[in-house]
Every structure is written in C-alpha cells, then in structure tokens.
Coordinates of C-alpha atoms in Angstrom, one line a residue:
Chain A
D1 CA 0.0 0.0 -0.1
Q2 CA 1.2 3.5 -0.8
Q3 CA 1.4 5.4 2.5
V4 CA 2.7 8.6 0.8
K5 CA 1.3 9.7 -2.5
Q6 CA 2.1 12.3 -4.9
N7 CA -0.8 12.2 -7.4
S8 CA 0.7 14.7 -10.0
P9 CA 3.6 13.2 -11.9
S10 CA 4.5 16.6 -13.4
L11 CA 4.1 20.3 -13.1
S12 CA 5.0 23.1 -15.4
V13 CA 5.2 26.7 -14.2
Q14 CA 6.5 30.1 -15.6
E15 CA 9.6 31.7 -14.1
G16 CA 8.7 34.0 -11.3
R17 CA 5.4 32.5 -10.6
I18 CA 4.5 30.1 -7.5
S19 CA 5.0 26.5 -7.6
I20 CA 2.7 24.2 -5.5
L21 CA 3.5 20.7 -5.2
N22 CA 1.2 18.4 -3.3
C23 CA 1.5 15.2 -1.1
D24 CA -1.1 13.1 0.7
Y25 CA -0.5 10.3 3.4
T26 CA -2.5 7.8 5.0
N27 CA -0.5 7.0 8.3
S28 CA -1.3 9.5 11.1
M29 CA 1.6 8.2 13.1
F30 CA 4.2 9.9 11.0
D31 CA 6.4 12.3 13.1
Y32 CA 8.0 14.4 10.3
F33 CA 7.5 15.2 6.7
L34 CA 10.3 16.2 4.2
W35 CA 10.7 17.5 0.8
Y36 CA 13.6 16.2 -1.2
K37 CA 14.8 17.5 -4.7
K38 CA 16.4 15.2 -7.3
Y39 CA 18.4 16.2 -10.3
P40 CA 19.2 13.5 -13.0
A41 CA 22.3 11.4 -12.2
E42 CA 22.4 12.5 -8.7
G43 CA 21.1 11.5 -5.4
P44 CA 18.2 13.2 -3.7
T45 CA 18.9 16.4 -1.8
F46 CA 17.1 17.4 1.5
L47 CA 15.2 20.6 1.0
I48 CA 12.9 21.2 3.9
S49 CA 11.1 19.5 6.7
I50 CA 8.2 19.9 9.1
S51 CA 7.3 18.2 12.4
S52 CA 3.7 16.8 12.7
I53 CA 3.1 19.3 15.5
K54 CA 3.5 22.3 13.3
D55 CA 1.4 23.5 10.4
K56 CA 4.0 25.6 8.5
N57 CA 7.7 25.9 8.0
E58 CA 9.4 28.5 5.9
D59 CA 13.1 28.5 4.5
G60 CA 13.8 31.2 2.1
R61 CA 11.7 30.7 -1.1
F62 CA 10.4 27.3 0.2
T63 CA 7.5 26.9 2.5
V64 CA 5.9 23.6 3.7
F65 CA 2.4 23.5 4.8
L66 CA 0.8 20.6 6.8
N67 CA -2.8 19.8 7.3
K68 CA -3.2 17.0 9.6
S69 CA -6.9 16.6 9.4
A70 CA -6.7 16.3 5.6
K71 CA -3.4 14.2 5.9
H72 CA -2.1 16.6 3.2
L73 CA 1.1 18.5 2.8
S74 CA 2.2 21.0 0.2
L75 CA 5.4 22.7 -0.9
H76 CA 5.2 26.3 -2.1
I77 CA 8.2 27.8 -4.1
V78 CA 8.1 31.5 -4.5
P79 CA 9.4 32.8 -6.9
S80 CA 10.0 29.8 -9.0
Q81 CA 13.4 29.6 -10.9
P82 CA 14.7 27.7 -13.8
G83 CA 17.2 26.1 -11.4
D84 CA 14.3 24.6 -9.5
S85 CA 13.5 22.3 -12.3
A86 CA 14.0 18.9 -10.9
V87 CA 12.0 15.9 -9.5
Y88 CA 10.6 16.7 -6.0
F89 CA 9.9 13.7 -3.5
C90 CA 7.7 14.0 -0.5
A91 CA 8.8 11.7 2.4
A92 CA 7.6 10.7 5.8
L93 CA 9.2 9.5 8.8
Y94 CA 8.2 7.8 12.1
N95 CA 10.0 6.8 15.3
Q96 CA 12.9 9.5 14.1
G97 CA 14.7 6.7 12.7
G98 CA 16.3 6.3 9.3
K99 CA 13.3 4.9 7.5
L100 CA 11.9 7.3 5.0
I101 CA 8.7 6.5 3.2
F102 CA 8.7 8.4 -0.3
G103 CA 6.1 9.4 -2.7
Q104 CA 6.4 8.7 -6.3
G105 CA 7.7 12.1 -7.1
T106 CA 6.6 15.2 -9.1
E107 CA 8.7 16.6 -12.0
L108 CA 8.7 20.3 -11.8
S109 CA 9.6 22.2 -15.0
V110 CA 10.2 26.0 -14.6
K111 CA 10.2 27.8 -17.9
P112 CA 12.0 31.0 -18.5
Chain B
K1 CA 33.6 17.3 4.1
A2 CA 33.5 14.6 1.4
G3 CA 30.0 13.4 0.4
V4 CA 28.4 10.1 0.4
T5 CA 30.4 7.9 -2.0
Q6 CA 29.1 4.7 -3.6
T7 CA 31.0 2.0 -5.7
P8 CA 30.7 0.9 -8.2
R9 CA 28.5 3.4 -10.1
Y10 CA 27.4 1.0 -12.7
L11 CA 27.2 -2.8 -12.7
I12 CA 25.9 -5.4 -15.1
K13 CA 25.2 -9.1 -13.8
T14 CA 23.4 -12.0 -14.9
R15 CA 20.4 -13.6 -13.4
G16 CA 21.2 -16.0 -10.5
Q17 CA 24.5 -14.1 -9.6
Q18 CA 25.0 -12.3 -6.4
V19 CA 26.4 -8.7 -6.0
T20 CA 27.7 -6.6 -3.3
L21 CA 27.4 -2.7 -3.3
S22 CA 29.5 -0.4 -1.2
C23 CA 28.7 2.9 0.6
S24 CA 31.1 5.2 2.5
P25 CA 29.1 7.7 4.7
I26 CA 29.9 11.3 5.4
S27 CA 32.6 11.4 8.2
G28 CA 31.0 11.3 11.6
H29 CA 27.6 10.0 10.3
R30 CA 26.6 6.7 12.1
S31 CA 23.4 5.9 10.4
V32 CA 23.4 4.5 6.8
S33 CA 20.2 3.7 5.0
W34 CA 19.7 1.9 1.6
Y35 CA 16.9 2.5 -1.0
Q36 CA 15.9 0.9 -4.3
Q37 CA 14.7 3.4 -7.0
T38 CA 12.8 1.9 -9.9
P39 CA 10.4 3.7 -12.4
G40 CA 7.4 1.6 -11.3
Q41 CA 7.9 1.7 -7.5
G42 CA 9.7 4.9 -6.9
L43 CA 12.1 5.1 -3.9
Q44 CA 11.7 2.2 -1.5
F45 CA 13.4 1.7 1.9
L46 CA 15.6 -1.4 2.1
F47 CA 17.2 -1.1 5.5
E48 CA 19.0 1.2 7.9
Y49 CA 22.1 0.4 10.0
F50 CA 23.3 2.4 13.1
S51 CA 26.4 1.5 15.0
E52 CA 26.8 -1.9 13.1
T53 CA 23.2 -2.9 13.9
Q54 CA 20.3 -3.1 11.6
R55 CA 17.7 -0.7 13.0
N56 CA 15.0 -0.6 10.5
K57 CA 14.0 -2.9 7.7
G58 CA 11.8 -2.6 4.7
N59 CA 9.7 -5.2 2.9
F60 CA 12.2 -6.9 0.7
P61 CA 13.0 -10.6 0.5
G62 CA 15.7 -12.1 2.4
R63 CA 17.9 -12.1 -0.8
F64 CA 18.7 -8.5 0.2
S65 CA 20.9 -8.1 3.0
G66 CA 23.6 -5.5 4.5
R67 CA 26.0 -4.8 7.0
Q68 CA 27.9 -2.0 8.6
F69 CA 31.4 -2.0 9.7
S70 CA 33.0 -0.2 12.7
N71 CA 34.1 2.8 10.6
S72 CA 30.3 3.2 9.6
R73 CA 31.0 2.0 5.9
S74 CA 28.1 -0.1 4.7
E75 CA 27.6 -2.9 2.1
M76 CA 24.5 -4.4 0.7
N77 CA 24.3 -7.8 -0.9
V78 CA 21.9 -9.2 -3.3
S79 CA 21.8 -12.9 -3.9
T80 CA 20.2 -14.9 -6.7
L81 CA 19.6 -11.8 -8.8
E82 CA 16.4 -11.5 -10.6
L83 CA 15.6 -9.4 -13.6
G84 CA 13.3 -7.2 -11.4
D85 CA 16.3 -6.4 -9.2
S86 CA 17.5 -4.0 -12.0
A87 CA 17.4 -0.5 -10.3
L88 CA 19.4 2.3 -8.9
Y89 CA 20.4 1.6 -5.5
L90 CA 20.9 4.6 -3.3
C91 CA 22.7 4.8 0.0
A92 CA 22.3 7.7 2.5
S93 CA 23.9 8.7 5.7
S94 CA 22.7 10.9 8.5
S95 CA 24.1 12.3 11.8
G96 CA 20.6 12.3 13.3
T97 CA 20.6 16.0 14.2
V98 CA 17.6 16.8 11.9
P99 CA 15.1 14.0 11.9
G100 CA 14.8 12.6 8.4
E101 CA 17.7 14.8 6.8
Q102 CA 19.8 12.3 5.0
Y103 CA 22.6 12.8 2.6
F104 CA 22.4 10.6 -0.6
G105 CA 25.0 9.2 -2.6
P106 CA 24.9 9.2 -6.5
G107 CA 23.7 5.6 -6.5
T108 CA 24.8 2.4 -8.1
R109 CA 23.0 1.6 -11.4
L110 CA 22.6 -2.2 -11.4
T111 CA 21.4 -4.1 -14.4
V112 CA 20.5 -7.7 -14.4
T113 CA 20.3 -9.5 -17.8

C-alpha cells in the first residue's frame, strides 16, 4: 500500500510564479514530513522538513504547509526559478529513525 | 567534508548471480540507509544500519541483506539476482541531528540481464 502519494507526476510553471507541489499520506503516526529534490544522475537532496506538531515551516523561497486533518502537505516555491526544475519527492518518517517513506515524485519544470 | 560515495557506479550482472554494493558515509555519520529506486515503484526503503546494527528494515525478500562496519561504511548484498532487481540503489547517511535529513550518494545503477 502506498502510504505517501504524490498524485501529479509533473508540473510546469512560468519563471517568477508560484509552484505548488502536493502530497497526501495515510498513516497518522508519521512524526516528520520532508521534501527532497533530485536532479538527473544525482542522489536526492534534502530541502525542507516539518514536524507533525507544526502546520507551517519556511526557509527562504520554500514553505511547507501541513494539514493533519486532511492528511495533506504541500510545498510552495516562490518565486520559481529555472534552476528549481527537478523531481521533488515528498517523504514521511516515524520513530525518528532512518526509514523514510517516499512518494512517487513530481517533476517540476520552470520555464524562463 | 566529502559527500557520500558509492561504488561501483554501474554494474551489469546475470540472473542468478550475486552482487555486493558499497557505501562510504559522510565522516561522523553513524546511520546509513539503503533505498531502491525503480520507475514503477519509486524510492523504496531497504534497511538502515546504526552503529553496526540493523535498526530498520523494509519489505524486501531475504535475498537482500546488508551490514555496517565499525568505521560506519556499509555494504549491501543481493543474492540470486532476478531481472526485477534492476534498479538504482541509493545509500544515504545521517547524523541524526535533523530527523529525516539524509545525505544521499549518487547511487549504483544495477542492470540484471
């Protein structure tokens, strides 16, 4: 069963506009949620995380929102830049261990 | 600091053979996790090692095994290879300072023919 789902395989956005990537989960026991970015031929890179007791976390152009009642989180990138073009993975963690449960990924394309 | 390194980067094996992949974590990181990435299944957790002990395990058959050495370097082994084992195998290390923050290597691309 897919505990973490990213239903949009791709997203195209104009440079300077907002990118919104979405993620749904089924397990209410997750402690943390994270976003990773992946460029071709490289491993994923950590972007931003949020604790399950928070509803928002910001880091520069990146903001993650968590809606626990809907079991939904989203990543906002404002403003979007061409260098943001990559595959974005949502991930969830419980027991603060090293087992990350990943979504399928959303490929973001930011057009100049 | 040097990043996570994985060797080899590419590997071609035949069905039925076995393979060993190696991972060197970032210096000072004691946790090493392994993931399998395939187009159909995405990134799936294999196992995590911490201080030479397996701390977490994913839903993979017993043909997949791993170990960690006292210097935190880790290896994973796949025995009796199947065509479906063709994938990118990613290793990640973490210090545990930020929950879930893992540093990934570039991966080993395994092709089983």
